[in-house]
Short mmCIF file of C-alpha atoms and ligand atoms in Angstrom, two decimals:
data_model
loop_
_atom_site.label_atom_id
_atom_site.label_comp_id
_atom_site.label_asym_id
_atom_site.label_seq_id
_atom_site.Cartn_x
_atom_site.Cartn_y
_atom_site.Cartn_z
CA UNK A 1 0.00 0.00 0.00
CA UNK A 2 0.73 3.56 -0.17
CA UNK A 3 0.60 6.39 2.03
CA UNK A 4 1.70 9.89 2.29
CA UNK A 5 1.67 12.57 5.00
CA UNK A 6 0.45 15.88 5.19
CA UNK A 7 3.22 17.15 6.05
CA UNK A 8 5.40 16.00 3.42
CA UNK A 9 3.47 15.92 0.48
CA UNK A 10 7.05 15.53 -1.77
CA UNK A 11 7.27 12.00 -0.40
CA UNK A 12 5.13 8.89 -0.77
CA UNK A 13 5.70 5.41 1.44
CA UNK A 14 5.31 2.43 -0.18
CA UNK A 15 4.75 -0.26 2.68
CA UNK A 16 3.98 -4.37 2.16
CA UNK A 17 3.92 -7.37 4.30
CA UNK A 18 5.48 -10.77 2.77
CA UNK A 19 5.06 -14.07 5.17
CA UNK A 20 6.56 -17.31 4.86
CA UNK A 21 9.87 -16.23 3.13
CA UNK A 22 11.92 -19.27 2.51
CA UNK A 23 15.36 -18.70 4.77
CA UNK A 24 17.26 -19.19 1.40
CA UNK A 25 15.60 -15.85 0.56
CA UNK A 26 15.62 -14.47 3.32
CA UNK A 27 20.08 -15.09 3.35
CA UNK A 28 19.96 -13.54 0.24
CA UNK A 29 18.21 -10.68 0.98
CA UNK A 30 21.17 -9.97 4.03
CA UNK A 31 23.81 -10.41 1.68
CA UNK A 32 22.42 -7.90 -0.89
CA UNK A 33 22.24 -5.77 2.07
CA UNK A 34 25.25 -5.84 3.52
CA UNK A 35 26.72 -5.63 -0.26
CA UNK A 36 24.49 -2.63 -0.87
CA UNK A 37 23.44 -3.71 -3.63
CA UNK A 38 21.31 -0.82 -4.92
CA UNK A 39 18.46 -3.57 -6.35
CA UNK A 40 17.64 -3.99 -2.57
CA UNK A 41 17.36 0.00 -1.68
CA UNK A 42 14.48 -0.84 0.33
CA UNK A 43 13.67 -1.28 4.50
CA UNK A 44 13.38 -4.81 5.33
CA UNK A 45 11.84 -5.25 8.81
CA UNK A 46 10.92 -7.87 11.34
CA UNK A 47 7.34 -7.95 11.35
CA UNK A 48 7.05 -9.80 14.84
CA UNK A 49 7.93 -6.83 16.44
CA UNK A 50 5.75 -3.70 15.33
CA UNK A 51 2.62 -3.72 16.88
CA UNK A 52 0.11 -1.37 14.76
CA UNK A 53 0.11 0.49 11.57
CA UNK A 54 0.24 3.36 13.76
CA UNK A 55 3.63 2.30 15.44
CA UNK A 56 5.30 1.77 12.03
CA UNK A 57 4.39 4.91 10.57
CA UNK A 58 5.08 7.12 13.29
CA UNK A 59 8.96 5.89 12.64
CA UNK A 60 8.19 6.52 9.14
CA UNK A 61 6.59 9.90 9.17
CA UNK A 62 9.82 10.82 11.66
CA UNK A 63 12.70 9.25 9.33
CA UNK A 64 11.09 11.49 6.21
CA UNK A 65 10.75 14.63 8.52
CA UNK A 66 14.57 14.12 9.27
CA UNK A 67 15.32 12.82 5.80
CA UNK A 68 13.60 16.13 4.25
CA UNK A 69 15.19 18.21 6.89
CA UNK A 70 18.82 16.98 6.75
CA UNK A 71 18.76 15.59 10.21
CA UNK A 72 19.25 12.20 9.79
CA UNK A 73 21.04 10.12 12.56
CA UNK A 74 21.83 7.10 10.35
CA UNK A 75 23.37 7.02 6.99
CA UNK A 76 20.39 6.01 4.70
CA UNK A 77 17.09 7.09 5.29
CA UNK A 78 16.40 2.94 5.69
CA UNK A 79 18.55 2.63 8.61
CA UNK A 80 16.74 5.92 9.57
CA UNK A 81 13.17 4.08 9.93
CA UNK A 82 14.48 1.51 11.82
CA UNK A 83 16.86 3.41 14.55
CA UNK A 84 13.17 5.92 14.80
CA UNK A 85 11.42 2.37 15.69
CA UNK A 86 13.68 1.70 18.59
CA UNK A 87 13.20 2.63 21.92
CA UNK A 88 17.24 2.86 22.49
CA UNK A 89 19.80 5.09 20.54
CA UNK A 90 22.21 2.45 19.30
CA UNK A 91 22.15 1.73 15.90
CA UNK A 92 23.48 -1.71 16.38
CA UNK A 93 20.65 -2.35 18.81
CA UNK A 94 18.36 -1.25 16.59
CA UNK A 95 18.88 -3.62 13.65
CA UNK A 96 19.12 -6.63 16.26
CA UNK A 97 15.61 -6.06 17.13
CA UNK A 98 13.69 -4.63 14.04
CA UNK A 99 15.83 -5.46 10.85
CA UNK A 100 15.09 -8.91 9.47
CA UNK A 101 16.96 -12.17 10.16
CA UNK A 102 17.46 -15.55 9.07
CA UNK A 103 14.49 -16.49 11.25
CA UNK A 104 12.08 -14.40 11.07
CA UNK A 105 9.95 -15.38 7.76
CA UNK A 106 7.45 -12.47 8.34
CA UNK A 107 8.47 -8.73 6.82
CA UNK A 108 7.84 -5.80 6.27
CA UNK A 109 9.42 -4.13 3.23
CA UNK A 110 9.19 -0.05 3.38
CA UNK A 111 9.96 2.52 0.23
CA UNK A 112 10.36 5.99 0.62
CA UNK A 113 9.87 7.89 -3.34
CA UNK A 114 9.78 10.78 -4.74
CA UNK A 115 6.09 11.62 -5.35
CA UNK A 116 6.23 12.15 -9.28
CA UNK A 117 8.22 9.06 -9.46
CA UNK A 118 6.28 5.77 -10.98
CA UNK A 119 8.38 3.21 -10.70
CA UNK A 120 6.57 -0.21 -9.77
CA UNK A 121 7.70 -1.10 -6.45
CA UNK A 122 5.50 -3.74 -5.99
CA UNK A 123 6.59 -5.70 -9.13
CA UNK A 124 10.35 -5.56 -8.11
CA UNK A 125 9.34 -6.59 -4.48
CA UNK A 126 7.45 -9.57 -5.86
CA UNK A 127 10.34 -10.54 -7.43
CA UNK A 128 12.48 -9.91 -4.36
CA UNK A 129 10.64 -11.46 -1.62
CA UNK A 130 7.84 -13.20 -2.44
CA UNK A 131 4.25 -12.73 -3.05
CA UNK A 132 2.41 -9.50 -1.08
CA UNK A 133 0.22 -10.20 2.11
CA UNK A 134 -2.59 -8.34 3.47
CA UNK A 135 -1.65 -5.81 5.74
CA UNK A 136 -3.78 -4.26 8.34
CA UNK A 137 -3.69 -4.23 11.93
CA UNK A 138 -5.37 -7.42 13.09
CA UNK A 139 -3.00 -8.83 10.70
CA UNK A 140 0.19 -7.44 12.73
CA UNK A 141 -1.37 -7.87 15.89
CA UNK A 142 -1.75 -11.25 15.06
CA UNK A 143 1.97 -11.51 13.81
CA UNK A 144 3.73 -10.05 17.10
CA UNK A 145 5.98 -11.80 19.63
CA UNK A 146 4.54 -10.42 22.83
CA UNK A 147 7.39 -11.48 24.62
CA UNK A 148 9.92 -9.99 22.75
CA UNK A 149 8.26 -7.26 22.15
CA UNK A 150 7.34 -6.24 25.64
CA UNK A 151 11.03 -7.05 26.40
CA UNK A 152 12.43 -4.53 23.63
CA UNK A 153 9.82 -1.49 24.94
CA UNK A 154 10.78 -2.17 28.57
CA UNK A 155 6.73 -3.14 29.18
CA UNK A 156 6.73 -5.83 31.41
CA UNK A 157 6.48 -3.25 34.19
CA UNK A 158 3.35 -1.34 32.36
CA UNK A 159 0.02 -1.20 33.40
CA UNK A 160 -2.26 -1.28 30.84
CA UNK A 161 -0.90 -3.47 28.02
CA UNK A 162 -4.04 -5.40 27.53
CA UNK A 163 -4.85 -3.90 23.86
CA UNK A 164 -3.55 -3.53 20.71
CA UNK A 165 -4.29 0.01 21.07
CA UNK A 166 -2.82 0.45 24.92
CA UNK A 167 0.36 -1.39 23.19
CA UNK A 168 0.64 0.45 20.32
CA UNK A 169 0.57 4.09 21.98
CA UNK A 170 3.22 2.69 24.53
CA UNK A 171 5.70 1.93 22.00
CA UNK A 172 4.95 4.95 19.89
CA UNK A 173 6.12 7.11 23.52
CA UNK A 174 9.23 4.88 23.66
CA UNK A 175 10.29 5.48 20.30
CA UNK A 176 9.66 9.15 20.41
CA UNK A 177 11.42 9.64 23.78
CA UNK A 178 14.15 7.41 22.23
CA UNK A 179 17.57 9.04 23.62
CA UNK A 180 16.00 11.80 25.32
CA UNK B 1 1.75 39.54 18.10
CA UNK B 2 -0.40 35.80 18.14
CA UNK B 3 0.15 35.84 14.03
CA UNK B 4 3.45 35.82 13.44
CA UNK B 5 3.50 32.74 16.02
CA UNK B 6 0.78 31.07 14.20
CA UNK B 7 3.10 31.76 11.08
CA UNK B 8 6.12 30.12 12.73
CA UNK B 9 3.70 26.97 13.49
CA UNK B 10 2.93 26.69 10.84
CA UNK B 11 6.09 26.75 8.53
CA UNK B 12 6.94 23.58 10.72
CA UNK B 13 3.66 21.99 9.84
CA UNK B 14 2.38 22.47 6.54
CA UNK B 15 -0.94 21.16 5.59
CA UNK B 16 -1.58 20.42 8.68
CA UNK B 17 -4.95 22.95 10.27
CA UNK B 18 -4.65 24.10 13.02
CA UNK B 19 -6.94 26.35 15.21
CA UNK B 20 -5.63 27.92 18.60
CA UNK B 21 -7.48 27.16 21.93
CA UNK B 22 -4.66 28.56 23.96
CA UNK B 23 -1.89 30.76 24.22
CA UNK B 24 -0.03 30.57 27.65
CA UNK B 25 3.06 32.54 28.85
CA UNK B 26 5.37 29.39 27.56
CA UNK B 27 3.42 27.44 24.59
CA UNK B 28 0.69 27.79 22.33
CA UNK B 29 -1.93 25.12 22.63
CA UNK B 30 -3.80 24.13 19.13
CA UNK B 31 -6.10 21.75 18.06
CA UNK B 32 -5.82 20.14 14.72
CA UNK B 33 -8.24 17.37 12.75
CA UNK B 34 -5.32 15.99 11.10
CA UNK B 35 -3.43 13.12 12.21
CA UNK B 36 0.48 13.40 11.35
CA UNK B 37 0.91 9.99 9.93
CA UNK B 38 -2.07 7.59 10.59
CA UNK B 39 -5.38 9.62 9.05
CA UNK B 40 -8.10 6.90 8.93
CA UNK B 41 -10.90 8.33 5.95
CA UNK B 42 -14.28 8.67 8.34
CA UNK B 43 -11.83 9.87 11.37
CA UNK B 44 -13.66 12.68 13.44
CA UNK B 45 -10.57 12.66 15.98
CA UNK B 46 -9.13 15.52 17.32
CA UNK B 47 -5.36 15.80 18.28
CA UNK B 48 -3.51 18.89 20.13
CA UNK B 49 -0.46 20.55 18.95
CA UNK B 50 1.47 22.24 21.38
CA UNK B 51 3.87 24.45 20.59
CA UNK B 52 6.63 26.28 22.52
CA UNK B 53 7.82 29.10 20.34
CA UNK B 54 11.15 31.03 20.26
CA UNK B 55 12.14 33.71 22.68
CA UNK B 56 13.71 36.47 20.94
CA UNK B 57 14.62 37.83 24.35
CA UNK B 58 16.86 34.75 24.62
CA UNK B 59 20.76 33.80 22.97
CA UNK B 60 19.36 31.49 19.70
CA UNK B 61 21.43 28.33 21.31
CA UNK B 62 20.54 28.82 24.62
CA UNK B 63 16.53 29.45 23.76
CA UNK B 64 17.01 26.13 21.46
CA UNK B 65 18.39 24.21 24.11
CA UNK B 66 15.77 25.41 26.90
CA UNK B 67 12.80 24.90 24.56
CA UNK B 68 13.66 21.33 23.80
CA UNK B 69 14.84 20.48 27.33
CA UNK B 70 11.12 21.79 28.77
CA UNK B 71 9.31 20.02 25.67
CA UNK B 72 11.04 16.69 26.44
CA UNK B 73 10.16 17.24 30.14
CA UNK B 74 6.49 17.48 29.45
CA UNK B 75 6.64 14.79 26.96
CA UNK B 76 8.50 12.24 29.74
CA UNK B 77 5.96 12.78 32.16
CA UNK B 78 3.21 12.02 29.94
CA UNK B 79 4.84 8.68 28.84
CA UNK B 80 5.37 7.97 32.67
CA UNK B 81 2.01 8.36 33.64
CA UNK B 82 0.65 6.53 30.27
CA UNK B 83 2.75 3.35 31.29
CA UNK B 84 1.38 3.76 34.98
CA UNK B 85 -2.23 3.71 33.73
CA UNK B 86 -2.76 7.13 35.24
CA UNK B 87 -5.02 9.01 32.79
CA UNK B 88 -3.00 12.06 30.75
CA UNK B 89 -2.90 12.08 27.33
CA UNK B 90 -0.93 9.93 24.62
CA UNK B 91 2.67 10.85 22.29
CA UNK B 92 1.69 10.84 19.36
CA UNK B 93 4.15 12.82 17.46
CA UNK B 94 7.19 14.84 18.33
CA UNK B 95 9.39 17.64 17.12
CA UNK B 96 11.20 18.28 19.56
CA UNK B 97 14.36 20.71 17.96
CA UNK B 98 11.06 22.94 17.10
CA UNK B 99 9.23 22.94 20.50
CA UNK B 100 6.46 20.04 18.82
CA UNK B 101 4.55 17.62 20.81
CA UNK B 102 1.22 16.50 19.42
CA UNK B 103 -0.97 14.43 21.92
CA UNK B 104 -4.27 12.85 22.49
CA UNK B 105 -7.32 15.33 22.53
CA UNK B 106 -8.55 14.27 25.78
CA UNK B 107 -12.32 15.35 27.07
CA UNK B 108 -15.43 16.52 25.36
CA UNK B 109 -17.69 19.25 24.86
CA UNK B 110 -20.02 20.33 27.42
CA UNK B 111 -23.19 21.37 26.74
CA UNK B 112 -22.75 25.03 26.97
CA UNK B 113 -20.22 24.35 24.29
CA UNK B 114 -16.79 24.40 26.58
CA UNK B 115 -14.08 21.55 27.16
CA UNK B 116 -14.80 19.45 30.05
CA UNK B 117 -12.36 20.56 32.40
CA UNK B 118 -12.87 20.03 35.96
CA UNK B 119 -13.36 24.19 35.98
CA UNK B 120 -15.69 24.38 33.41
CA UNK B 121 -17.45 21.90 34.81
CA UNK B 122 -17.88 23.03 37.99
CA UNK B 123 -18.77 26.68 36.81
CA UNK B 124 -21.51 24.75 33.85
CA UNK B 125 -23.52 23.25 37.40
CA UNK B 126 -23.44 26.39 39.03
CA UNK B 127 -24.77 28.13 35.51
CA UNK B 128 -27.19 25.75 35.39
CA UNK B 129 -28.43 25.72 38.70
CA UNK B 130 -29.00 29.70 38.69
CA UNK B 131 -30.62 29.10 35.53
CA UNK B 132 -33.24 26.36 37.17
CA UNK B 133 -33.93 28.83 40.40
CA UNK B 134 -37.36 29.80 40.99
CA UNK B 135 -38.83 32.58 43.74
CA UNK B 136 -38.56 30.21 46.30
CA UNK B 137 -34.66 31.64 46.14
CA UNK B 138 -31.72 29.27 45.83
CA UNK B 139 -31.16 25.70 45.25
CA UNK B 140 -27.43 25.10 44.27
CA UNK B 141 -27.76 21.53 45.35
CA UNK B 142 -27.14 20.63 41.96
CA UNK B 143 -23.00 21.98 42.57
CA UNK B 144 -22.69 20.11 45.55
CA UNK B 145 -24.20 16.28 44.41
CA UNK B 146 -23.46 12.92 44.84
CA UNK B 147 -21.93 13.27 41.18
CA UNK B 148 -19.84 16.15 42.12
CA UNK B 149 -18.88 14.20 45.56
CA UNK B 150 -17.49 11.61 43.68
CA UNK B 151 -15.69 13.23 41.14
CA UNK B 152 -13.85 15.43 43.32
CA UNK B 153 -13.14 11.90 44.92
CA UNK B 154 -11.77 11.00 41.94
CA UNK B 155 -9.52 13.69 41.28
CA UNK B 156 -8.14 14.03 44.61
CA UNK B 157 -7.30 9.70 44.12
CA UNK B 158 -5.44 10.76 40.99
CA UNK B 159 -3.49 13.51 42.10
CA UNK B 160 -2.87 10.55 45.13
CA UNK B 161 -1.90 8.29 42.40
CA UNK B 162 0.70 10.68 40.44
CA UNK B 163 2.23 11.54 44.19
CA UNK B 164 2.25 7.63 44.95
CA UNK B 165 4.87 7.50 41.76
CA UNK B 166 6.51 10.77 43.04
CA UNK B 167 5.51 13.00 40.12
CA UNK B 168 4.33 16.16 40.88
CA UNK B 169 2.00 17.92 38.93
CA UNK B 170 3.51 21.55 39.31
CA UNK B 171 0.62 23.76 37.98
CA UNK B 172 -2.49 21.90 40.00
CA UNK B 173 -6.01 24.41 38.48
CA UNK B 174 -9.26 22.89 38.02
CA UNK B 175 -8.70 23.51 33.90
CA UNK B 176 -5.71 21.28 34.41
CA UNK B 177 -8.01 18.56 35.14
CA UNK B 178 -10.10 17.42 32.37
CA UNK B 179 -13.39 15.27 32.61
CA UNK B 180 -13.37 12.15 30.11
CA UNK B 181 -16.48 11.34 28.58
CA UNK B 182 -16.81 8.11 30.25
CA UNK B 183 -18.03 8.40 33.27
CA UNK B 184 -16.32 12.19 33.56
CA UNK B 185 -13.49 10.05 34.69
CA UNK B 186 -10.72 12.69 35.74
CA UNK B 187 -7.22 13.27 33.54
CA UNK B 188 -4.24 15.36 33.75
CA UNK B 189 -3.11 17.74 32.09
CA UNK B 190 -0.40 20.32 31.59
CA UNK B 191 3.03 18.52 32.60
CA UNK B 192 4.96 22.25 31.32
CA UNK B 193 5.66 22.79 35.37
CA UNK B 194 5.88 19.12 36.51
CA UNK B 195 9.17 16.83 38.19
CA UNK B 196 9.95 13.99 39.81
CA UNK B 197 10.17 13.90 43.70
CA UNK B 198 9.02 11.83 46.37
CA UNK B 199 9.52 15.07 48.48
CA UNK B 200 6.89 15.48 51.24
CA UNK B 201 7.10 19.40 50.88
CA UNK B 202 6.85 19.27 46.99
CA UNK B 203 3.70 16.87 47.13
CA UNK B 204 2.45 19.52 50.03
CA UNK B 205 2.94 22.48 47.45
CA UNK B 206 1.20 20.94 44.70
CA UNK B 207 -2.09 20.13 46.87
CA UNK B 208 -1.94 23.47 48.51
CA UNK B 209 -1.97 24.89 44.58
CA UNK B 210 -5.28 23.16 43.76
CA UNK B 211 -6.21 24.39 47.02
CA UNK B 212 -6.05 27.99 46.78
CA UNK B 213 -7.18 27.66 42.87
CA UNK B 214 -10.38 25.87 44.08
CA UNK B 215 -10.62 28.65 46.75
CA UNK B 216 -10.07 31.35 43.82
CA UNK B 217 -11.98 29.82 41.05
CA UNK B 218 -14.96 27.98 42.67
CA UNK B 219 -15.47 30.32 45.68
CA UNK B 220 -18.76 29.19 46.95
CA UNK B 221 -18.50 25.86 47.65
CA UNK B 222 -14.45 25.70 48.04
CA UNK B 223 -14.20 24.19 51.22
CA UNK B 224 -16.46 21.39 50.31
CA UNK B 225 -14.78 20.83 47.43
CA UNK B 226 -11.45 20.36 48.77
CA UNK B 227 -12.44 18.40 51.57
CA UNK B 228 -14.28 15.76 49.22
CA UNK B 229 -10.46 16.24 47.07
CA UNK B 230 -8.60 15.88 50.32
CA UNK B 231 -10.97 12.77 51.33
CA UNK B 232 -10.06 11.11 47.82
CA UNK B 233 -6.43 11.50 48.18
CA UNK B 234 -6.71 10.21 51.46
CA UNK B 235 -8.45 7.05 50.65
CA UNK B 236 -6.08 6.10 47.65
CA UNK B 237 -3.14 6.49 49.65
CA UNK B 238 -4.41 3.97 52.20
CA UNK B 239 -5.89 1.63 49.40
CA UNK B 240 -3.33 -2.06 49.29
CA UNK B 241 -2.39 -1.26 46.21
CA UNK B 242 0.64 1.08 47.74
CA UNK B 243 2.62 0.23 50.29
CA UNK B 244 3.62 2.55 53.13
CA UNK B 245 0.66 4.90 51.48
CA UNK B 246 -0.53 5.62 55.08
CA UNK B 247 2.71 7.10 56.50
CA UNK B 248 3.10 9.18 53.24
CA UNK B 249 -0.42 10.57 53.51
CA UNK B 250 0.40 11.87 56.86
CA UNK B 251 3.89 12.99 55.88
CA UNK B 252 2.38 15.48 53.27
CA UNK B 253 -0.57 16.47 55.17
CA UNK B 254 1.77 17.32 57.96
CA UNK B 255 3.90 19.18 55.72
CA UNK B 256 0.47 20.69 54.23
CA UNK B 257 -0.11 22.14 57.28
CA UNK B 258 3.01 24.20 57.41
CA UNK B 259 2.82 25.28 53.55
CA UNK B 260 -0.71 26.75 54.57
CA UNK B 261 0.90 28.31 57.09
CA UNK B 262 3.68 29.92 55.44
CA UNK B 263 0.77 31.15 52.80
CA UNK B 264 -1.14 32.72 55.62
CA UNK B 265 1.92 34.27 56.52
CA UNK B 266 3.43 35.76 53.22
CA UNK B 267 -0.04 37.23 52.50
CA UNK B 268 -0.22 39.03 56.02
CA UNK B 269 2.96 40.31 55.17
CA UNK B 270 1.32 41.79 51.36
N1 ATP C 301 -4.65 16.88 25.65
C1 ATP C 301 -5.56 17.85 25.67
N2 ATP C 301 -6.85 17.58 25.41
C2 ATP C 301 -7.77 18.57 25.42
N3 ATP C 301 -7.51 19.85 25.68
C3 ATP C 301 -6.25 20.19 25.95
C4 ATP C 301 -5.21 19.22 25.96
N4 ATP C 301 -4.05 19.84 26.26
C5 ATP C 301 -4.37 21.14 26.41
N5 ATP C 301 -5.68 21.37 26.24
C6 ATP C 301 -6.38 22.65 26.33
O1 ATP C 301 -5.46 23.72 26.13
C7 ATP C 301 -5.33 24.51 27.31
C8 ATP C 301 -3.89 24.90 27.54
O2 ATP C 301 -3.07 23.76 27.61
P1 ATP C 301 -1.84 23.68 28.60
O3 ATP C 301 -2.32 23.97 29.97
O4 ATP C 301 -1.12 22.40 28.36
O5 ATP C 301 -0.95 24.88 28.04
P2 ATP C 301 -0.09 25.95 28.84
O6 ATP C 301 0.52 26.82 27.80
O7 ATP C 301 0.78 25.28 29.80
O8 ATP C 301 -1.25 26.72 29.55
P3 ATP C 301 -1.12 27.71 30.78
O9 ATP C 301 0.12 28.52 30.56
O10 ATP C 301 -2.40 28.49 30.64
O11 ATP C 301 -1.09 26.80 31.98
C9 ATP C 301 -5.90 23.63 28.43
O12 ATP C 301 -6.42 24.41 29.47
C10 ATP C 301 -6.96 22.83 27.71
O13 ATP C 301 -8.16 23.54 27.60
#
């Protein structure tokens, strides 16, 4: 799907969801990354720990705020979305807990593009990853390790963590108060 | 002199409408129908900007620095009390080098049209009551119900609740307290003035506030109202949720005492 924000009406976001990628995939999607091999310019995510649409694209509507700005923290506006997703400053820390791995077979592929631009994202991710899924929030609700992901937001002290919703607007304070 | 703010708001959020409800000695306090980054097609939400402009008065770096330091205060006592459960509203979205927090629009409009702060409230029975009155003179039983009881129960619990986690409010009025639609279940907000302490005095200082803005701001019935406050902060401190609640409620009351005291004093003195 696409979105865009108000604020930043230069930009769109192309966001999908791909399950059950094979782990041969899924090796040679990290060694296109850490190549940087310009065919894989995209954020690759671990699905099984972002709660909400919400919680993704407040990261998102963050990295292209800094990204438009010329504030970046990371290098690429990809490594960008996923240190604004973590609730701690380092970068390494970051990818451990929201950039995909061998065993995770569940992500979420981001694009940030220029809004005139019409290339086909979605026919190059295809071809990438695998096949699209749906994506809406019962479907990451459904997706998340609670465990982990309680662990990674410091929650396991929190009151209210009953609902998607109470969940979601805890992690989105984490990430915003990340290094403050 | 409100414009050229407005201006400055709005070169750091484009697109985004915004209509000013507030505009306090520190920030400017907007409402907007437009969510930042999750805008959901038959959405009727609210959200609230606020907005801490620049001080010309102040160095450029230093006036950066402050702005962001008190902005990231506020916001870290929000996210405190939202992972307590205490009601206050939510993060939502922050700028923080420009003085940017958006938040949850918390409350709802009363029927004369006016957010549901504890104040308005308050002031919206006694309106209402003066309205109702007939030749047989007054009946401002309406300002002083069971409903009333308990919500001033309820706020004085919460502000018992915040102290029980040592934050302090800072800037305790009754349109710092805002009535939720369910149930007008009570809310903070306002963290611009807050801290962390477990401090007997500074928990003293911050009930004494409420107490002299409920004696300034809803004259008639004041004392009731901050005994019924008084009564609910009482009652959550000695609830089993918190442990040595008791001996803290008598701590601060002690310490009440004196601040009272001292205020009695200072305004002898002029
Ligand atoms: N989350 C919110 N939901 C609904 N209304 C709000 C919210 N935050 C602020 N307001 C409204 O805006 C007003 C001013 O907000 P706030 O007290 O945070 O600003 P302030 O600049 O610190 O104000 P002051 O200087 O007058 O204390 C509040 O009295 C309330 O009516």
């Amino acid at each position: 799907m696409y979105i865009t924000f108000p604020q930043f009406p230069k930009y769109k976001v192309y966001i999908s969801l791909h399950q059950n990628i094979s782990s041969e995939k899924l090796q040679t999607i990290k060694e296109n990354l850490a190549s940087q091999n310009s065919e894989y310019n995209y954020c690759f995510l671990n699905a099984h720990h972002i709660i909400s649409l919400a919680h993704l694209q407040q990261a998102i509507h963050r990295s292209v705020m800094n990204y438009s700005r010329g504030t970046m923290s990371a290098k690429t506006v990809n490594a960008e979305i996923i240190l604004n997703l973590s609730p701690v400053n380092s970068i390494m820390d970051a990818f451990k807990n929201f950039g995909i791995r061998e065993d995770c077979d569940s992500a979420i592929v981001v694009k940030i593009i220029e809004e005139d631009s019409n290339e086909d994202v979605s026919e190059k991710l295809t071809k990438l990853v695998g096949p699209e899924s749906e994506l809406n929030d019962q479907v990451l609700f459904d997706l998340v390790d609670f465990k982990r992901f309680k662990k990674v937001y410091k929650l396991n002290d929190a009151k209210f963590t009953h609902t998607q919703n109470d969940l979601s607007k805890l992690a989105i304070g984490a990430c915003i108060l990340r290094g403050c | 002199m409100t414009d050229h703010l407005i201006a400055a708001v709005q070169t750091h959020l484009p697109n985004i409408d915004v209509n000013i409800i507030s505009q306090g000695a520190e920030a400017l306090v907007f409402e907007t129908t437009t969510h930042p980054y999750n805008q959901t097609s038959e959405d009727a939400s609210k959200y609230i900007i606020k907005y801490r402009p620049p001080k010309p008065y102040r160095h450029p770096k230093i006036d950066a620095s402050i702005t962001k330091i008190r902005t990231v205060g506020e916001a870290r006592i929000m996210y405190k009390l939202s992972k307590l459960g205490i009601p206050a509203p939510t993060l939502i979205s922050s700028d923080f080098n420009n003085g940017i927090v958006w938040m949850e629009y918390l409350g709802y409009n009363l029927p004369n049209g006016n957010i549901s702060s504890f104040k308005n409230w308050l002031w919206f029975l006694e309106e209402t009551a003066k309205a109702q009155q007939d030749e047989e003179g007054e009946d401002l039983s309406l300002c002083v119900s069971e409903e009333v009881k308990l919500v001033c129960n309820k706020v004085g619990e919460l502000i018992g609740r915040i102290h029980l986690n040592d934050v302090i409010h800072g800037d305790l009025t009754s349109s710092n307290i805002i009535l939720l639609p369910e149930n007008n279940e009570p809310a903070l907000i306002d963290f611009g003035l807050s801290s962390i302490s477990g401090l007997p005095e500074d928990k003293a200082v911050d009930l004494y506030v409420l107490e002299r803005a409920i004696l300034s701001t809803h004259s008639v019935f004041s004392n009731t109202y901050n005994t019924w406050l008084l009564q609910g902060y009482k009652d959550i401190h000695h609830s089993k949720e918190f442990k040595q609640g008791s001996k803290k409620y008598s701590e601060t009351i002690k310490r009440l005492e004196d601040v009272r005291l001292r205020g009695r004093k200072r305004s002898m003195l002029g």
